[in-house]
CSV table of C-alpha atoms in Angstrom, one decimal:
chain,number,residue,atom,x,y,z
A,1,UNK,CA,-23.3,13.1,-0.1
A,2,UNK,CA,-21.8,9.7,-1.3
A,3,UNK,CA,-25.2,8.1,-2.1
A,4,UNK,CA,-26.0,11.1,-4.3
A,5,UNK,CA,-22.6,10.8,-5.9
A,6,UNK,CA,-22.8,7.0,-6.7
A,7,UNK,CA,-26.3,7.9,-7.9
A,8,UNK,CA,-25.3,10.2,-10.6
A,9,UNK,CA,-22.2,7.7,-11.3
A,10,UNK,CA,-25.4,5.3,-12.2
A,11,UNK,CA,-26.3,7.1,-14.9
A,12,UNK,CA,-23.2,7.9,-16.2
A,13,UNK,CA,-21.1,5.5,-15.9
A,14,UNK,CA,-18.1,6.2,-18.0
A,15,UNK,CA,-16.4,8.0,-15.2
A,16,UNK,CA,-12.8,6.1,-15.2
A,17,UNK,CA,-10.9,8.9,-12.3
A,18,UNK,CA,-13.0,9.6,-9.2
A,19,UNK,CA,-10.9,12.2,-6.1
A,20,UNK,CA,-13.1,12.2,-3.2
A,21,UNK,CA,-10.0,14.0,-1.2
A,22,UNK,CA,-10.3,15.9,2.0
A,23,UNK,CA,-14.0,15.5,2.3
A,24,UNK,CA,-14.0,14.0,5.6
A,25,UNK,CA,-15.7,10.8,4.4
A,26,UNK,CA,-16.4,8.0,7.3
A,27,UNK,CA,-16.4,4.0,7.2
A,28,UNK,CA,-20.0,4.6,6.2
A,29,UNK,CA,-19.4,6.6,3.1
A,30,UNK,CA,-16.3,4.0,2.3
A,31,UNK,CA,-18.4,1.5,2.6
A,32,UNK,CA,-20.9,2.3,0.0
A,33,UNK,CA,-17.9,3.4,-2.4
A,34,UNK,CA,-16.4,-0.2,-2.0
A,35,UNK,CA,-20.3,-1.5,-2.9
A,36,UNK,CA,-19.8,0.8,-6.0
A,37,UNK,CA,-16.7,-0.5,-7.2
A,38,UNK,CA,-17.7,-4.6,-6.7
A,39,UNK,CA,-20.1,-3.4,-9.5
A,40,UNK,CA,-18.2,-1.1,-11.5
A,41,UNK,CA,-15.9,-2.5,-14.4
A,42,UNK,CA,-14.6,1.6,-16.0
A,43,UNK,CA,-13.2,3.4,-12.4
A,44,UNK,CA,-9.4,2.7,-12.7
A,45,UNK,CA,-8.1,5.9,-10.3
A,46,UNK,CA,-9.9,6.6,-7.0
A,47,UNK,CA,-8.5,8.8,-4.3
A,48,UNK,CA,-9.7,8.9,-1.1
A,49,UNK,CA,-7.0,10.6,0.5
A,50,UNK,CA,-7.5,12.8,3.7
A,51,UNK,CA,-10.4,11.3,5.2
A,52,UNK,CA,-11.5,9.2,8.1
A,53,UNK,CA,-12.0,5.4,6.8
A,54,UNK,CA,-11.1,2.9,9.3
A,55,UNK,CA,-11.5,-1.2,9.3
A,56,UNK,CA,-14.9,-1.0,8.3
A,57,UNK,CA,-13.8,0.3,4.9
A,58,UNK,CA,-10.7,-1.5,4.7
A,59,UNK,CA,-12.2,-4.4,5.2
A,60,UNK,CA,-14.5,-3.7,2.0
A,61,UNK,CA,-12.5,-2.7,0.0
A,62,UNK,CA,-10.3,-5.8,0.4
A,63,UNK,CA,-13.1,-7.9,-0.6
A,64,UNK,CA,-13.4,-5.1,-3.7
A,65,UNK,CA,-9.7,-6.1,-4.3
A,66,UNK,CA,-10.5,-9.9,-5.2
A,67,UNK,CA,-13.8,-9.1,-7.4
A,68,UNK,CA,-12.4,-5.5,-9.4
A,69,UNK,CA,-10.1,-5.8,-12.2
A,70,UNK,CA,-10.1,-2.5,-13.1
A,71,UNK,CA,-9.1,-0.2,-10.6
A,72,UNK,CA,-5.0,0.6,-11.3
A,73,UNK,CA,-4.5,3.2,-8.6
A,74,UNK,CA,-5.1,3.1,-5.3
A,75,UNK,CA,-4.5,6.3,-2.7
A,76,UNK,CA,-5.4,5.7,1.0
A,77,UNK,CA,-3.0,8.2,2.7
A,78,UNK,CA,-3.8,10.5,5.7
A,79,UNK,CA,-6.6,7.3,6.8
A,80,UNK,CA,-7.2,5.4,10.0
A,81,UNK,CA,-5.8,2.0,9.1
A,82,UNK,CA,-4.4,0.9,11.6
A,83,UNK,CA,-8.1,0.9,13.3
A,84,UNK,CA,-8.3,-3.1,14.4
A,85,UNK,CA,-5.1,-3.9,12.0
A,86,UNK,CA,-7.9,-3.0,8.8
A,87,UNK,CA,-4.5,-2.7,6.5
A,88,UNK,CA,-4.2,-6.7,6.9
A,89,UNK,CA,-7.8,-7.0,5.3
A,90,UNK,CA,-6.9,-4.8,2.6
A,91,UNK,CA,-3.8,-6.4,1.8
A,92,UNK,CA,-5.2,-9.6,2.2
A,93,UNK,CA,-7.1,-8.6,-1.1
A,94,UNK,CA,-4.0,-7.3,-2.7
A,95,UNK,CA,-2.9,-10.9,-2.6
A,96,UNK,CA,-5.4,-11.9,-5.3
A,97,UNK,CA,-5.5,-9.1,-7.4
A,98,UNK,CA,-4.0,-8.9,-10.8
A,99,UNK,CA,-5.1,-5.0,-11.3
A,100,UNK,CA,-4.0,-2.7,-9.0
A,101,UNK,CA,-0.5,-1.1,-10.0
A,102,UNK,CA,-0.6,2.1,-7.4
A,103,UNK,CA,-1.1,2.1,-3.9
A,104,UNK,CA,-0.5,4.4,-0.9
A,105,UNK,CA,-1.2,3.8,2.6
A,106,UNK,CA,1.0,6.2,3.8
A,107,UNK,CA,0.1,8.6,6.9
A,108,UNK,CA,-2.2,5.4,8.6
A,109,UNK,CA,-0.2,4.6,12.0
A,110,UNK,CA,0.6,1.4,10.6
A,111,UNK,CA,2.4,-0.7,12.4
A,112,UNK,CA,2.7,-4.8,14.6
A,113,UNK,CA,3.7,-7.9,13.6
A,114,UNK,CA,0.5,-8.7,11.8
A,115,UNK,CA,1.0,-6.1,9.9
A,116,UNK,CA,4.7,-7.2,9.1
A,117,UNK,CA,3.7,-10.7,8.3
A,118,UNK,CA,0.9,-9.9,5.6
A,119,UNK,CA,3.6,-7.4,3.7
A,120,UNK,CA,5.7,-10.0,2.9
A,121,UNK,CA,2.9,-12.1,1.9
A,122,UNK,CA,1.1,-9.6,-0.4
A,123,UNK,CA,4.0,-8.0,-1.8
A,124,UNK,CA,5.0,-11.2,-3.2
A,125,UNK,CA,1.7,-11.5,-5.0
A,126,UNK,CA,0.6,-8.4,-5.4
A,127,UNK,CA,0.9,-7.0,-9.4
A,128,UNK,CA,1.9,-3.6,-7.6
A,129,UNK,CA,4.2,-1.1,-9.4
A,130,UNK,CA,4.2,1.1,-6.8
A,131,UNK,CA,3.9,1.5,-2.9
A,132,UNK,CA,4.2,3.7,-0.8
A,133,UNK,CA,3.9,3.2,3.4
A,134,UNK,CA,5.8,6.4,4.5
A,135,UNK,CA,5.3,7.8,7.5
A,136,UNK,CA,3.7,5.3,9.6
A,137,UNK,CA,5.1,3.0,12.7
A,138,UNK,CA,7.1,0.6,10.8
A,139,UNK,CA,9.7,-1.1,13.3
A,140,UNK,CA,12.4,-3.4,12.1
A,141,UNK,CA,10.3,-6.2,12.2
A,142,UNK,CA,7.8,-5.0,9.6
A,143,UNK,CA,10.3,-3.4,7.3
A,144,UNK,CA,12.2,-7.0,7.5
A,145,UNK,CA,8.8,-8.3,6.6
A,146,UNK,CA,8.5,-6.1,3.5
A,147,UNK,CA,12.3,-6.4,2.6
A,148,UNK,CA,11.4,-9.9,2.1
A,149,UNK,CA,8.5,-9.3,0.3
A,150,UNK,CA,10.3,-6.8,-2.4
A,151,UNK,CA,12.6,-10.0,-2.8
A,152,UNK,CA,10.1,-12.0,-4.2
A,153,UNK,CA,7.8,-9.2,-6.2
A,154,UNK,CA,8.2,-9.7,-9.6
A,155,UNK,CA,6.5,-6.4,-10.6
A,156,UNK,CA,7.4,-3.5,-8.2
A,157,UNK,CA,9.0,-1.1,-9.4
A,158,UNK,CA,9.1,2.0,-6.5
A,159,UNK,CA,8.7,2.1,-3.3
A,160,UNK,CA,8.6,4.5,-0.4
A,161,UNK,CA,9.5,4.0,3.4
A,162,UNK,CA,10.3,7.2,4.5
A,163,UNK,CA,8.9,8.7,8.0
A,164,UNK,CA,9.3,5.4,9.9
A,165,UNK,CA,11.6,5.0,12.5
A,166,UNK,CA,13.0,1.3,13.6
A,167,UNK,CA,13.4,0.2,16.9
A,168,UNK,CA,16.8,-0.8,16.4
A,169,UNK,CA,19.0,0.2,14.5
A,170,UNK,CA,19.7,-3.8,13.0
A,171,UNK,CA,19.4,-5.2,9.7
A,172,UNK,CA,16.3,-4.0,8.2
A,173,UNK,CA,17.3,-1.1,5.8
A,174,UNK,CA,20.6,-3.4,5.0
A,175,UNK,CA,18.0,-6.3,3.9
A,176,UNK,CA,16.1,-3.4,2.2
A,177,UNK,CA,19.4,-2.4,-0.1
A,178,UNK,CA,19.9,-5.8,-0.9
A,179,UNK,CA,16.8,-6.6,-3.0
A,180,UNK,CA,18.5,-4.5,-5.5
A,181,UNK,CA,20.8,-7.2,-5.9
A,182,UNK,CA,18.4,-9.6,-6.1
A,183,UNK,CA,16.2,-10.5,-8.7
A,184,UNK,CA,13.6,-8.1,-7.7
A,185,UNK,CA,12.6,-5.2,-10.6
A,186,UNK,CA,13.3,-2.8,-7.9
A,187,UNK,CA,14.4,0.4,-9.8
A,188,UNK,CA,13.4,3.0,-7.0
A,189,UNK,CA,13.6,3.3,-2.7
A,190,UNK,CA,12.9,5.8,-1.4
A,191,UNK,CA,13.8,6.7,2.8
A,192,UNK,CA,12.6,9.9,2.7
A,193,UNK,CA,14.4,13.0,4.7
A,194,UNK,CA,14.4,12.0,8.1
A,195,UNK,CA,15.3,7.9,8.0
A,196,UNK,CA,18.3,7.2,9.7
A,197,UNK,CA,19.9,4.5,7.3
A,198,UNK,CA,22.8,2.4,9.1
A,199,UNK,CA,26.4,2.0,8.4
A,200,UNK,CA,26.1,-2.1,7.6
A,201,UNK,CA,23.7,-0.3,4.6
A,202,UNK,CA,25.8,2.1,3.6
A,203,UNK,CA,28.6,-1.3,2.8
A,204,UNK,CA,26.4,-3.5,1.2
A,205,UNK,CA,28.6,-5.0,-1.6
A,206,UNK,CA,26.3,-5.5,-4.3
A,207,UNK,CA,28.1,-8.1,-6.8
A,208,UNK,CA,25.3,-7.9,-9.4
A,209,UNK,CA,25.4,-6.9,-13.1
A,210,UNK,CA,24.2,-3.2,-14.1
């Protein structure tokens, strides 16, 4: 079904938003997408929410990240990622990318210190306006990791963390707070319903300038 799609995509080319949704697409079918897009310069949205992609396409498209300059948005959610820690090849393209402005990962059992460590080095690069990671396994090493990373950003704008549930209750949604005061351009974070944010958060005294 994906070949036939990128087929007709051949001949007209001028398609700039593709949804592929819910269509229980494999590492096979995201592989050949990801072999589209290292050749497509129009495609800025692609949604491949909802299906079953894994390292294999992960891994593809983080080589599609350091080639495409065209695709803005990004949406992943409901995915296998955390299949052999594929997120760190995909973020790894992030890194080097000066297009995307939209990603979600959300919904991927995403979690481990690799996982932590490459946040805080993407997110510093990255041209990202939004992100969103809710719902995965984020401990309080990886959200310190990506508390870090927000720090640095000098383009995100909204972010979501919501669903993921710390080890400890320590310092992580405290450091989190803080990159408000910082001079991240921060202007949205969002912890969801069901995250337990700490007291030492609740008294952060942010001695900034509105």
């Amino acid at each position: 079904g994906i070949k036939l799609l990128l087929h007709a995509f051949a001949v007209s080319p001028s398609i700039i938003s593709l949804n592929l949704s819910n269509n229980n697409i494999t590492d096979e079918g995201g592989e050949m997408l990801a072999s589209f897009l290292m050749r497509n310069d129009v495609c800025s949205e692609l949604n491949l929410s909802k299906n079953t992609l894994g390292f294999l396409t992960a891994n593809a498209l983080g080589k599609v990240l350091l080639e495409n300059h065209t695709l803005q948005k990004l949406d992943l959610c409901h995915n296998r990622l955390c299949e052999k820690f594929g997120i760190v090849q995909l973020l790894e393209g992030l890194r080097w990318n000066k297009a995307l402005e939209y990603l979600d990962v959300s919904w991927n059992a995403l979690g481990g210190v690799p996982v932590g460590d490459i946040l805080s080095r993407s997110l510093k690069a990255a041209k990202l306006k939004v992100f969103k990671i809710e719902n995965n396994s984020l401990t309080s090493y990886e959200l310190q990791k990506l508390a870090v990373g927000l720090q640095y950003s000098k383009t995100i704008e909204e972010v979501y963390v919501g669903g993921n549930f710390p080890t400890t209750a320590e310092e992580e949604d405290e450091l989190l707070v803080q990159v408000f005061g910082s001079s991240s351009p921060l202007q949205l974070l969002s912890f969801g319903s069901s995250y337990h944010l700490s007291h030492e958060a609740f008294e952060v005294n942010l001695d900034y300038n509105m």
